[in-house]
Short mmCIF file of C-alpha atoms in Angstrom, two decimals:
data_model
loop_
_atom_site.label_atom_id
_atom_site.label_comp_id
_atom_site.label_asym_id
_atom_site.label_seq_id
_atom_site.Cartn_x
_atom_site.Cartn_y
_atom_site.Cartn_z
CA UNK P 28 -22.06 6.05 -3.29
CA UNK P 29 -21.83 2.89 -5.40
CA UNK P 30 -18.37 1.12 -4.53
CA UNK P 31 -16.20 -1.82 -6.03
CA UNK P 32 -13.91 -3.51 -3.54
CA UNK P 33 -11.42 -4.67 -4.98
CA UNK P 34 -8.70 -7.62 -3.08
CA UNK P 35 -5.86 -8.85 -5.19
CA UNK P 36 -4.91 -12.45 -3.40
CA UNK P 37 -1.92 -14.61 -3.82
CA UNK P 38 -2.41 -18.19 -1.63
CA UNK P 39 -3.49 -16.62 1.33
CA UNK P 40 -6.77 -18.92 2.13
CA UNK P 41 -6.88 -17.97 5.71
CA UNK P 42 -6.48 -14.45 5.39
CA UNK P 43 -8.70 -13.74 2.66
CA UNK P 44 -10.76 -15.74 4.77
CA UNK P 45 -10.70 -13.29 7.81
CA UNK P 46 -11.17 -10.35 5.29
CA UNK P 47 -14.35 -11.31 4.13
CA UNK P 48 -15.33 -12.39 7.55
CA UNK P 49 -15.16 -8.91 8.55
CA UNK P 50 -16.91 -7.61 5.22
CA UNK P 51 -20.02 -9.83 6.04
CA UNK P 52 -20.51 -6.76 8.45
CA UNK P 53 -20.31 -3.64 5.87
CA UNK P 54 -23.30 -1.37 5.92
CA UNK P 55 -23.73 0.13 2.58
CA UNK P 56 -24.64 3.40 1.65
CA UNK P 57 -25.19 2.25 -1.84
CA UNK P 58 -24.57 -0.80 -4.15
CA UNK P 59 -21.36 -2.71 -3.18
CA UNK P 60 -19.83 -5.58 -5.38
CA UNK P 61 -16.70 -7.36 -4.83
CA UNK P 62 -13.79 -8.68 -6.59
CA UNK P 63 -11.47 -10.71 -5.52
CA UNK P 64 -8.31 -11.14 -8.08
CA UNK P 65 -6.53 -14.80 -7.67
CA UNK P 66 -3.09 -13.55 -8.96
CA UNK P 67 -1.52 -16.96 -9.96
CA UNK P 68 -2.28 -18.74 -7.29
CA UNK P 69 -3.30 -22.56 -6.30
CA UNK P 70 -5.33 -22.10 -3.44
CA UNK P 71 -9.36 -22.79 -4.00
CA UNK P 72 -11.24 -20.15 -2.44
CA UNK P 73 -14.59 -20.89 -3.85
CA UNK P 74 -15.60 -22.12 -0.63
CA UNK P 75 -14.92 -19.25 1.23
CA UNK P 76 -16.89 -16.97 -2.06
CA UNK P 77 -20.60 -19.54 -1.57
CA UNK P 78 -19.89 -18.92 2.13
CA UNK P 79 -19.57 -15.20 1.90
CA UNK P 80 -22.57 -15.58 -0.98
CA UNK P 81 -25.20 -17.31 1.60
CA UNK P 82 -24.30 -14.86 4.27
CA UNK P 83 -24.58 -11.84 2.32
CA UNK P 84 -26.75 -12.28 -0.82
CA UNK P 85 -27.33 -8.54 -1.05
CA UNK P 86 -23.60 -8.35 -1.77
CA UNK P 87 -22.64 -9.58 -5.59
CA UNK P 88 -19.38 -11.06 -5.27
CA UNK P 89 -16.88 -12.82 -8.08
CA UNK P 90 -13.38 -14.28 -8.32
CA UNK P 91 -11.07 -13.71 -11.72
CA UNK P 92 -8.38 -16.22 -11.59
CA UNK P 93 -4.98 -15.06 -13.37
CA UNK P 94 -3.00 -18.17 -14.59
CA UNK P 95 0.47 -16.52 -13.27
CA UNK P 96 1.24 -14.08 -10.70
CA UNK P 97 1.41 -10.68 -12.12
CA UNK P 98 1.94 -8.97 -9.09
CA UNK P 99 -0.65 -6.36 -7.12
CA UNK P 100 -0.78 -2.95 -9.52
CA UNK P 101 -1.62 -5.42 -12.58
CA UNK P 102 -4.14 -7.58 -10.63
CA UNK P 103 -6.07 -4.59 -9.42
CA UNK P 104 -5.82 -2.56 -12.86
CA UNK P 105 -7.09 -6.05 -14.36
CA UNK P 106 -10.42 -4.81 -12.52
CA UNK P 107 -10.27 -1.17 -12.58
CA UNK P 108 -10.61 -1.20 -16.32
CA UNK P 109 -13.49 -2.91 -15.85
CA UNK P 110 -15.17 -1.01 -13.34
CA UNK P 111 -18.20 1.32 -13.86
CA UNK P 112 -18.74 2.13 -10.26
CA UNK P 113 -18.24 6.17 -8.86
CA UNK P 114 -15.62 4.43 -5.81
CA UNK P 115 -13.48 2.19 -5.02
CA UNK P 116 -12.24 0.19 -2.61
CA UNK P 117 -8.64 -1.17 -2.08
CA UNK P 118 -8.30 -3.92 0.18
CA UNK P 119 -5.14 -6.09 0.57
CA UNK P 120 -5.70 -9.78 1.24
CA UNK P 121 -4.39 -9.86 4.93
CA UNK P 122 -6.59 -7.00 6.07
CA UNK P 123 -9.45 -6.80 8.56
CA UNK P 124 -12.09 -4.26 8.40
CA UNK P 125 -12.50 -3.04 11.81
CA UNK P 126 -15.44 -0.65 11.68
CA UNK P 127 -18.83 -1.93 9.97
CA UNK P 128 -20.11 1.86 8.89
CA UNK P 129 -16.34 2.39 7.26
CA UNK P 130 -18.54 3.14 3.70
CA UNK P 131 -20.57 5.34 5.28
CA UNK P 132 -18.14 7.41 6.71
CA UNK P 133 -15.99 7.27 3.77
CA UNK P 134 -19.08 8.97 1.97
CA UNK P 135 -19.85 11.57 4.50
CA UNK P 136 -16.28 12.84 3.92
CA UNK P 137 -16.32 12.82 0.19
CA UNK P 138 -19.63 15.11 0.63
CA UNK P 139 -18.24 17.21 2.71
CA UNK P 140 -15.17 17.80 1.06
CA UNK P 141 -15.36 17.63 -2.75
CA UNK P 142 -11.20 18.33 -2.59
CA UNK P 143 -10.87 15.18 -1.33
CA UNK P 144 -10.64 12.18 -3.44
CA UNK P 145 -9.19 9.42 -1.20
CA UNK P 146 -9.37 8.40 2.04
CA UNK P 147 -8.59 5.10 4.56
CA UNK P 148 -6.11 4.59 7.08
CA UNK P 149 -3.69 1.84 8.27
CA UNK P 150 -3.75 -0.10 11.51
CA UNK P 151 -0.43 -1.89 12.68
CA UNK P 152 -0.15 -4.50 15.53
CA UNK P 153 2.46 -4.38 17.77
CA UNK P 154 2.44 -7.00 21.13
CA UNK P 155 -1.04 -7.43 20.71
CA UNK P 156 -1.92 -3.04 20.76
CA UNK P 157 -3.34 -1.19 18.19
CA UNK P 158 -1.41 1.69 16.28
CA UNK P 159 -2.35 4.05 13.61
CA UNK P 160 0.56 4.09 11.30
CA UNK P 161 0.85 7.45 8.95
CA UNK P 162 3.76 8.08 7.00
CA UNK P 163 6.35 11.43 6.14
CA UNK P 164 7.83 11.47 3.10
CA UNK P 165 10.98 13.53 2.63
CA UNK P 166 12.38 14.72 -0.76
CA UNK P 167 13.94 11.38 -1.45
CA UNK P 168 11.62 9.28 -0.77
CA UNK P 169 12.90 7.81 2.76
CA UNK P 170 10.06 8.07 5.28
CA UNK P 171 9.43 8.25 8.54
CA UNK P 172 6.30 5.76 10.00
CA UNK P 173 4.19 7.62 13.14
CA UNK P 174 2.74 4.73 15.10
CA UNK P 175 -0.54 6.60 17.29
CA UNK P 176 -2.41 4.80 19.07
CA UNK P 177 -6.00 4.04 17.86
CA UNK P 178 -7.80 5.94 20.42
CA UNK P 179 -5.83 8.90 20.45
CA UNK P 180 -5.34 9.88 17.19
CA UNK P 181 -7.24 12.60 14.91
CA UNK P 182 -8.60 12.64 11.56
CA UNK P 183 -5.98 14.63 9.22
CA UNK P 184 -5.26 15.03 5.69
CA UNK P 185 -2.06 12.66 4.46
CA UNK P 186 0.61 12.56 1.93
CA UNK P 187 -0.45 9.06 1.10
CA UNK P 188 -2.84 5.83 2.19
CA UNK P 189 -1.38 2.34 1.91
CA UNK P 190 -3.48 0.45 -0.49
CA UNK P 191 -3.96 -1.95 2.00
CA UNK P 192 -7.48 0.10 3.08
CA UNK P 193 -7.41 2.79 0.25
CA UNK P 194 -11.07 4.48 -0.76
CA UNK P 195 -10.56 6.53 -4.12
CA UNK P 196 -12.98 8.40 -6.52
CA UNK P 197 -12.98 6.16 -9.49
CA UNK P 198 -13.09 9.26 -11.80
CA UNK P 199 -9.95 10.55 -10.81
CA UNK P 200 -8.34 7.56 -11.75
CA UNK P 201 -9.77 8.07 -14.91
CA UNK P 202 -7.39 11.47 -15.71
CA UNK P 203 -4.64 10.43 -13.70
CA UNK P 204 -4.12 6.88 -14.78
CA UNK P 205 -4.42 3.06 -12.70
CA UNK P 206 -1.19 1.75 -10.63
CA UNK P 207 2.17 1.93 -12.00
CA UNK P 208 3.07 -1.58 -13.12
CA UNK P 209 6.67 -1.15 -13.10
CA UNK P 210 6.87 -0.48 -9.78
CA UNK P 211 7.12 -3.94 -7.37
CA UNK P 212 6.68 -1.46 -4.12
CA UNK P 213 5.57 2.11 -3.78
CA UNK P 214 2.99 1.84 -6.43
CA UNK P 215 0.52 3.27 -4.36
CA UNK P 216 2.43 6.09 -2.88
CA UNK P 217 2.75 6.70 -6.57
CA UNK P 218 -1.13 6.61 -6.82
CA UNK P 219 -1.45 8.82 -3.93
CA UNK P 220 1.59 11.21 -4.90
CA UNK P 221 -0.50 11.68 -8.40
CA UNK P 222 -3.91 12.40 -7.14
CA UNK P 223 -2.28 14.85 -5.16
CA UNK P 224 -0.45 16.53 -8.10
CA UNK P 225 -4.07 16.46 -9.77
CA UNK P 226 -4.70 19.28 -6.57
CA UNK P 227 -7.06 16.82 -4.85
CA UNK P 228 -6.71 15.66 -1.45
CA UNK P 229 -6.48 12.37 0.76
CA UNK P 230 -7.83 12.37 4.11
CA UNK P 231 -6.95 9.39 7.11
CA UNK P 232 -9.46 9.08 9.72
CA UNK P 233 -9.53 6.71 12.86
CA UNK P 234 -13.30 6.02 11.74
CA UNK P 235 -11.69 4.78 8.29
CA UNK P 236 -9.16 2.35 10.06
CA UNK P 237 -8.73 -1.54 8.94
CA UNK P 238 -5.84 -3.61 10.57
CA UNK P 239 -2.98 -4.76 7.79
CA UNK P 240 -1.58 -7.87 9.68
CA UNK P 241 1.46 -7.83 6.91
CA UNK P 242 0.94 -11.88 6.43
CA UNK P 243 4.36 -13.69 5.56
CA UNK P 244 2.33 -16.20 3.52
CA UNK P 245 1.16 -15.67 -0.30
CA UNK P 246 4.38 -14.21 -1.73
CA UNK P 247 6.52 -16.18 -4.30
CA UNK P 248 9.32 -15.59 -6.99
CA UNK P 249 10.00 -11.53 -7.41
CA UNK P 250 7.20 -10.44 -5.15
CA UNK P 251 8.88 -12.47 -1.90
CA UNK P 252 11.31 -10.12 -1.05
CA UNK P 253 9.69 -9.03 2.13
CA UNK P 254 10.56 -12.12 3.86
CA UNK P 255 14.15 -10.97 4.78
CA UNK P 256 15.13 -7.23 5.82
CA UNK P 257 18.08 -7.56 3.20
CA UNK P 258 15.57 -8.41 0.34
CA UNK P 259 13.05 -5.46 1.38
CA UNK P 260 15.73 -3.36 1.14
CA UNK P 261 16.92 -3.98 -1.97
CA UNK P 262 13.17 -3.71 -3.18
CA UNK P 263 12.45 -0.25 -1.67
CA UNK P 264 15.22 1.31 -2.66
CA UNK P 265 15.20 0.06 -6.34
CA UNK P 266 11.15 1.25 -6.22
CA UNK P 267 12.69 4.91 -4.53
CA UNK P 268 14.92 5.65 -7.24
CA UNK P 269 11.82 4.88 -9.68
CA UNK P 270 9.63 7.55 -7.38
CA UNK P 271 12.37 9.93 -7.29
CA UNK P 272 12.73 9.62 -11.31
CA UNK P 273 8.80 10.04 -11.72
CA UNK P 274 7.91 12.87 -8.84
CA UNK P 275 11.50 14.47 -8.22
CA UNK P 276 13.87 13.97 -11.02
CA UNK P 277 15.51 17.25 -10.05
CA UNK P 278 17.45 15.99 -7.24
CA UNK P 279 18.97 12.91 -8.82
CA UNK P 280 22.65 14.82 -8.97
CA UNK P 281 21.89 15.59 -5.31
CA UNK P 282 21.14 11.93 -4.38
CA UNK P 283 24.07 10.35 -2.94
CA UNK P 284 24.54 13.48 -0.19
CA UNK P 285 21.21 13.89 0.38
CA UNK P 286 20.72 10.18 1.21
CA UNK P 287 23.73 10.69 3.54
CA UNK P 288 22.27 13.38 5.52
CA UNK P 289 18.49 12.13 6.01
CA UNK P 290 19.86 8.83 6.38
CA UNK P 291 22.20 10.01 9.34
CA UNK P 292 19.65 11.81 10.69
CA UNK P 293 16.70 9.00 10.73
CA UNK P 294 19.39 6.23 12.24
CA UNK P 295 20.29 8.64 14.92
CA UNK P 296 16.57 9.53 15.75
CA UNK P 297 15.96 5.99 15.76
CA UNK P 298 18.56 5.16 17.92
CA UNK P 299 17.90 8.40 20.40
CA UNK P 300 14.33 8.31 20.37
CA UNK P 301 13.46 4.76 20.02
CA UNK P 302 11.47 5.57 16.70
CA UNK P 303 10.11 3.43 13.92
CA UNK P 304 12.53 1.76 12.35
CA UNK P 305 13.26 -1.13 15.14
CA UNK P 306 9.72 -1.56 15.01
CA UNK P 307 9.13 -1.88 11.06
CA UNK P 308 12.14 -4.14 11.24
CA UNK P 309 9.99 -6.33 13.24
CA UNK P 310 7.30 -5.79 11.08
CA UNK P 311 9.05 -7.09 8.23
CA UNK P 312 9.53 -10.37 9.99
CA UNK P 313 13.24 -10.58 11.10
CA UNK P 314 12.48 -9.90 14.96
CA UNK P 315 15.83 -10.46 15.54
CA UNK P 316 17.57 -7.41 13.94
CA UNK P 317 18.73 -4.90 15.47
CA UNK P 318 18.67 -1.00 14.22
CA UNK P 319 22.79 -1.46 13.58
CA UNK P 320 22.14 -4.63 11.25
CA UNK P 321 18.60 -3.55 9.77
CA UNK P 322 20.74 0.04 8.85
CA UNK P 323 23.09 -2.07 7.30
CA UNK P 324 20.59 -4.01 5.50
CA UNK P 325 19.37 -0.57 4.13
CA UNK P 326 22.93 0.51 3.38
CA UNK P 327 23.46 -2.23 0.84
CA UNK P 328 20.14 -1.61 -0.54
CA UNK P 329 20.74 2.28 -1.48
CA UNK P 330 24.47 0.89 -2.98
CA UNK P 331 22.28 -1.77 -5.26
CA UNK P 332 19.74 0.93 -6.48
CA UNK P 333 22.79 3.90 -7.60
CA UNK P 334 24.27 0.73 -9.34
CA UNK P 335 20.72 -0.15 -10.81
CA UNK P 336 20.13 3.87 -11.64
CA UNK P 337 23.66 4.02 -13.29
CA UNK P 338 22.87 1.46 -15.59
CA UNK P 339 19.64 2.93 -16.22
CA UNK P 340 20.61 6.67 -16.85
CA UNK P 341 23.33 5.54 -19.16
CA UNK P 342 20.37 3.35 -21.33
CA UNK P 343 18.74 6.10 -21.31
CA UNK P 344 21.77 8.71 -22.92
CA UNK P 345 22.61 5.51 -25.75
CA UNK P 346 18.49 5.88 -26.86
CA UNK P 347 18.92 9.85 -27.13
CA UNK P 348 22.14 9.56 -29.23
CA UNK P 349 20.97 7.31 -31.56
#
């Protein structure tokens, strides 16, 4: 298995620093290159690329430089059409490979199972402990984030992989199509959504697992909403309506009572059960919030994106008239 990796990076020296750190000790079963993607950034990272050079010379590495930030999808797709490799690799910036034979593994499981066509899995922090985090979707797009702890959790197959530690089949991107560009979040739920449709697979394993320490740094202009709850909001639920118009456009009408009703539901379990959302709260770096305020936060956000899909749908009915 011959493998791209492929890190888009916007000013994040010291976490693109720690990232290849931790790549210094891949083992390969096959060629590996790597590309990292400076997406309009002003941060020199050559030093860090001769470093990783001189400690791994088996290991061809480059940096493309893109004048202005064009956000992740376009920075890795800026790549991916230019990559003849049968896998790749999907890395985000402020992740840390955890398990040297991840490769290896990865490719044991694509032998084994020729249905599957992705694999990786997500490790959160929380107080200094370890958690897998795997994701439900429901049938509008609000999820619900499982945090297991490292040691106790078992390989399974997923609905989707964060792109933060995402191994794909090359060739399937090839039918399906790269990331969606019009989407600022989500876009590889969308990936992962799509691959599925395709009536492949994606499989998380605790073997697979890199930690996603969800840096605050190296995010500017329309890609900086995740430094305040309110602004993350407004971004996921804008990027939901656009999943729900690509994968589920049948339950648009529905929407508004269906929202209701899941979103009663997850508060309440939240609340009863002390579930994920105080602690992705936290993860989205406003400690402070409470479930009342971050619901709130999310309340305003759904209100924004029916206003946004409004505007949309009616664009939409002025192109079909004319």
């Amino acid at each position: 298995m011959d493998i791209t990796v492929i890190v888009p990076v916007h000013n994040r020296f010291s976490d693109i620093d720690r990232l290849l750190s931790s790549l210094k000790l891949i083992e390969a079963p096959g060629q590996i290159t790597i590309r990292i993607v400076d997406d309009g950034g002003t941060v020199d990272y050559d030093p860090l690329i001769q470093d990783f050079k001189n400690s791994r010379p088996d290991l061809p590495i480059s940096l493309l430089k893109i004048k202005s930030s064009v956000g992740p999808a376009k920075a890795r797709n800026t790549i991916l059409r230019d990559c003849d490799t049968s896998h790749v690799w999907f890395l985000d910036s402020d992740a840390e490979v955890v398990n040297p034979d991840t490769l290896i593994r990865a490719n044991e499981i694509f032998t084994n199972n020729p249905t599957v066509r992705a694999v990786g899995e997500e490790i959160v922090c929380f107080a200094d402990n370890m958690f897998l985090c795997r994701t439900r979707f429901f049938p509008n797009f609000f999820f619900r984030s499982s945090f297991l702890p490292k040691e106790k959790a078992e390989p399974c197959f997923a609905e989707a992989i964060p792109s933060s530690n995402l191994i794909v089949d090359r060739r399937i991107l090839e039918s399906i199509g790269y990331f969606n560009e019009d989407l600022k979040l989500f876009e590889d739920v969308d990936l992962c959504f799509r691959i599925r449709h395709a009536g492949y697979k994606l499989f998380s394993s605790p073997s697979l697992a890199a930690i996603h320490h969800s840096s605050p740094s190296g995010r500017t202009g329309a890609y900086n909403f995740y430094q305040t709850v309110l602004g993350y909001s407004r971004t996921f639920h804008l990027a939901r309506i656009q999943l729900i118009r690509l994968h589920n456009p049948r339950i648009l009408c529905f929407l508004p009572f269906i929202d209701l009703t899941l979103g009663v539901y997850l508060f309440l379990d939240s609340v009863l059960f002390n579930r994920s959302a105080e602690k992705t709260a936290k993860k989205k770096r406003n400690a402070s919030f409470g479930i009342v305020s971050y619901a709130f936060c999310h309340f305003l956000g759904i209100l924004l994106a029916y206003f946004s899909l409004l505007i949309r749908l009616r664009e939409d009915n002025d192109k079909t008239t004319l």
